[in-house]
PDB file of C-alpha atoms in Angstrom:
ATOM      1  CA  VAL A   1      27.825  19.918  -3.335  1.00  0.00           C
ATOM      2  CA  ALA A   2      25.239  22.667  -3.807  1.00  0.00           C
ATOM      3  CA  GLY A   3      25.020  24.093  -7.309  1.00  0.00           C
ATOM      4  CA  TRP A   4      26.574  21.030  -8.928  1.00  0.00           C
ATOM      5  CA  ASN A   5      25.364  20.615 -12.502  1.00  0.00           C
ATOM      6  CA  TYR A   6      23.386  17.533 -13.516  1.00  0.00           C
ATOM      7  CA  ILE A   7      21.923  16.546 -16.845  1.00  0.00           C
ATOM      8  CA  ILE A   8      18.686  14.578 -16.831  1.00  0.00           C
ATOM      9  CA  GLY A   9      17.120  12.452 -19.521  1.00  0.00           C
ATOM     10  CA  ILE A  10      13.341  12.139 -19.749  1.00  0.00           C
ATOM     11  CA  LEU A  11      11.448  10.719 -22.736  1.00  0.00           C
ATOM     12  CA  GLY A  12      14.549  10.771 -24.908  1.00  0.00           C
ATOM     13  CA  ALA A  13      15.202  14.494 -24.361  1.00  0.00           C
ATOM     14  CA  ARG A  14      17.955  15.961 -22.187  1.00  0.00           C
ATOM     15  CA  TRP A  15      17.743  18.980 -19.846  1.00  0.00           C
ATOM     16  CA  ASN A  16      20.016  20.648 -17.348  1.00  0.00           C
ATOM     17  CA  CYS A  17      19.118  20.746 -13.672  1.00  0.00           C
ATOM     18  CA  TRP A  18      20.913  21.825 -10.541  1.00  0.00           C
ATOM     19  CA  LYS A  19      21.026  20.552  -7.031  1.00  0.00           C
ATOM     20  CA  ALA A  20      18.998  22.632  -4.610  1.00  0.00           C
ATOM     21  CA  HIS A  21      20.502  24.462  -1.645  1.00  0.00           C
ATOM     22  CA  ILE A  22      19.526  21.479   0.492  1.00  0.00           C
ATOM     23  CA  PRO A  23      22.165  18.868  -0.431  1.00  0.00           C
ATOM     24  CA  THR A  24      19.746  15.933  -0.495  1.00  0.00           C
ATOM     25  CA  ASN A  25      17.165  17.545  -2.813  1.00  0.00           C
ATOM     26  CA  ILE A  26      17.168  17.775  -6.596  1.00  0.00           C
ATOM     27  CA  HIS A  27      14.309  19.629  -8.290  1.00  0.00           C
ATOM     28  CA  ILE A  28      13.295  18.258 -11.690  1.00  0.00           C
ATOM     29  CA  SER A  29      10.447  19.640 -13.777  1.00  0.00           C
ATOM     30  CA  TRP A  30       9.286  19.577 -17.377  1.00  0.00           C
ATOM     31  CA  THR A  31       6.165  20.482 -19.286  1.00  0.00           C
ATOM     32  CA  GLU A  32       4.185  18.253 -21.577  1.00  0.00           C
ATOM     33  CA  ASP A  33       0.844  18.645 -23.325  1.00  0.00           C
ATOM     34  CA  ILE A  34      -1.873  17.002 -21.216  1.00  0.00           C
ATOM     35  CA  LYS A  35      -3.365  15.196 -24.205  1.00  0.00           C
ATOM     36  CA  LYS A  36       0.029  13.700 -25.081  1.00  0.00           C
ATOM     37  CA  ALA A  37       1.123  12.925 -21.513  1.00  0.00           C
ATOM     38  CA  ARG A  38       0.948   9.257 -20.712  1.00  0.00           C
ATOM     39  CA  SER A  39       0.226   7.662 -17.392  1.00  0.00           C
ATOM     40  CA  GLY A  40       2.592   5.132 -15.908  1.00  0.00           C
ATOM     41  CA  ASP A  41       6.242   5.163 -14.941  1.00  0.00           C
ATOM     42  CA  TYR A  42       8.695   7.800 -16.160  1.00  0.00           C
ATOM     43  CA  TYR A  43      12.342   6.834 -15.852  1.00  0.00           C
ATOM     44  CA  ILE A  44      14.418   9.944 -15.122  1.00  0.00           C
ATOM     45  CA  LYS A  45      18.127   9.392 -15.702  1.00  0.00           C
ATOM     46  CA  LEU A  46      20.669  11.605 -13.928  1.00  0.00           C
ATOM     47  CA  TYR A  47      24.042  12.196 -15.600  1.00  0.00           C
ATOM     48  CA  ASP A  48      27.024  14.224 -14.518  1.00  0.00           C
ATOM     49  CA  GLU A  49      28.996  16.134 -17.149  1.00  0.00           C
ATOM     50  CA  GLU A  50      31.375  13.254 -17.936  1.00  0.00           C
ATOM     51  CA  LYS A  51      28.585  10.739 -18.442  1.00  0.00           C
ATOM     52  CA  TYR A  52      26.612  13.236 -20.523  1.00  0.00           C
ATOM     53  CA  VAL A  53      29.621  13.703 -22.808  1.00  0.00           C
ATOM     54  CA  ALA A  54      29.682   9.909 -23.232  1.00  0.00           C
ATOM     55  CA  VAL A  55      25.941   9.951 -24.076  1.00  0.00           C
ATOM     56  CA  ARG A  56      26.446  12.657 -26.712  1.00  0.00           C
ATOM     57  CA  LYS A  57      29.404  10.748 -28.142  1.00  0.00           C
ATOM     58  CA  ALA A  58      27.292   7.582 -28.384  1.00  0.00           C
ATOM     59  CA  ILE A  59      24.537   9.518 -30.188  1.00  0.00           C
ATOM     60  CA  ARG A  60      27.049  11.108 -32.554  1.00  0.00           C
ATOM     61  CA  ASN A  61      28.576   7.696 -33.380  1.00  0.00           C
ATOM     62  CA  GLY A  62      25.154   6.132 -33.987  1.00  0.00           C
ATOM     63  CA  GLU A  63      25.371   3.929 -30.906  1.00  0.00           C
ATOM     64  CA  ASP A  64      22.690   3.354 -28.287  1.00  0.00           C
ATOM     65  CA  PRO A  65      22.792   6.199 -25.718  1.00  0.00           C
ATOM     66  CA  ASP A  66      21.272   3.852 -23.125  1.00  0.00           C
ATOM     67  CA  SER A  67      24.550   1.923 -23.118  1.00  0.00           C
ATOM     68  CA  VAL A  68      26.005   4.687 -20.906  1.00  0.00           C
ATOM     69  CA  ASN A  69      25.121   4.019 -17.284  1.00  0.00           C
ATOM     70  CA  PRO A  70      23.568   7.058 -15.558  1.00  0.00           C
ATOM     71  CA  LEU A  71      24.521   8.153 -12.053  1.00  0.00           C
ATOM     72  CA  ALA A  72      21.024   7.301 -10.877  1.00  0.00           C
ATOM     73  CA  VAL A  73      17.600   6.485 -12.264  1.00  0.00           C
ATOM     74  CA  VAL A  74      14.562   7.957 -10.524  1.00  0.00           C
ATOM     75  CA  VAL A  75      11.204   6.326 -11.246  1.00  0.00           C
ATOM     76  CA  LEU A  76       8.277   8.759 -11.219  1.00  0.00           C
ATOM     77  CA  ASN A  77       4.799   7.243 -11.322  1.00  0.00           C
ATOM     78  CA  ASN A  78       2.213   9.430 -13.056  1.00  0.00           C
ATOM     79  CA  PRO A  79      -1.316   8.208 -12.279  1.00  0.00           C
ATOM     80  CA  GLY A  80      -2.759  10.241 -15.161  1.00  0.00           C
ATOM     81  CA  ILE A  81      -5.242  13.069 -15.296  1.00  0.00           C
ATOM     82  CA  PHE A  82      -8.719  13.073 -13.761  1.00  0.00           C
ATOM     83  CA  LEU A  83     -11.275  12.648 -16.509  1.00  0.00           C
ATOM     84  CA  GLY A  84     -14.312  13.273 -14.340  1.00  0.00           C
ATOM     85  CA  PRO A  85     -16.786  10.923 -12.706  1.00  0.00           C
ATOM     86  CA  TRP A  86     -18.011   7.874 -14.588  1.00  0.00           C
ATOM     87  CA  VAL A  87     -21.666   8.821 -13.977  1.00  0.00           C
ATOM     88  CA  ASN A  88     -23.054  12.358 -13.935  1.00  0.00           C
ATOM     89  CA  SER A  89     -24.617  13.413 -10.644  1.00  0.00           C
ATOM     90  CA  GLU A  90     -27.836  14.491 -12.412  1.00  0.00           C
ATOM     91  CA  PHE A  91     -28.287  11.016 -13.884  1.00  0.00           C
ATOM     92  CA  LEU A  92     -27.608   9.396 -10.522  1.00  0.00           C
ATOM     93  CA  ALA A  93     -30.113  11.707  -8.772  1.00  0.00           C
ATOM     94  CA  ALA A  94     -32.808  10.959 -11.381  1.00  0.00           C
ATOM     95  CA  LEU A  95     -32.198   7.217 -11.073  1.00  0.00           C
ATOM     96  CA  LEU A  96     -32.398   7.416  -7.289  1.00  0.00           C
ATOM     97  CA  ALA A  97     -35.655   9.443  -7.494  1.00  0.00           C
ATOM     98  CA  ILE A  98     -37.174   6.821  -9.803  1.00  0.00           C
ATOM     99  CA  LEU A  99     -36.171   3.998  -7.441  1.00  0.00           C
ATOM    100  CA  VAL A 100     -37.581   5.796  -4.386  1.00  0.00           C
ATOM    101  CA  SER A 101     -40.832   6.600  -6.227  1.00  0.00           C
ATOM    102  CA  TYR A 102     -41.174   3.007  -7.428  1.00  0.00           C
ATOM    103  CA  SER A 103     -40.624   1.589  -3.950  1.00  0.00           C
ATOM    104  CA  ALA A 104     -43.076   4.113  -2.423  1.00  0.00           C
ATOM    105  CA  PHE A 105     -45.825   3.369  -4.948  1.00  0.00           C
ATOM    106  CA  SER A 106     -45.211  -0.388  -4.642  1.00  0.00           C
ATOM    107  CA  ALA A 107     -45.571  -0.207  -0.865  1.00  0.00           C
ATOM    108  CA  LYS A 108     -48.713   1.956  -1.189  1.00  0.00           C
ATOM    109  CA  TYR A 109     -50.408  -0.485  -3.575  1.00  0.00           C
ATOM    110  CA  LYS A 110     -49.508  -3.445  -1.337  1.00  0.00           C
ATOM    111  CA  LEU A 111     -51.136  -1.701   1.635  1.00  0.00           C
ATOM    112  CA  LEU A 112     -54.268  -0.834  -0.360  1.00  0.00           C
ATOM    113  CA  ALA A 113     -54.636  -4.333  -1.825  1.00  0.00           C
TER     114      ALA A 113
END
C-alpha cells in the first residue's frame, strides 16, 4: 500500500519513513558525521505502528526493545570512506625515476667495463 507508514530503527534511534509510490521500494536515509560513521554492517529494522508501540512500551518498562520482532531487517553494508592512496604519486614517481636511473647507469658501466 503506497503511503503506508513505517518506523525504522538504526543505531538505536528511531525515524519515520514511508513507502515510495512504487510498492516494492522503501527509501531510507539518515545522516551521520563522517568521522563517527563506522564501516561494516548496519542492521535496519522496519516496524509498523503496532510493533513500534510495543517497542516504546518495552523501553518505557525498562525491558529490552530488541525483544520485539520487527517486520523485516535490512542489512546495509557500508565499506567505509576513501582515505586516499597508500602511497603518494610523487613518491612513487621519484622512486621509479631512481630505479630507472640506477638500471641505466648500471648497464652503461657494464658496457664500458
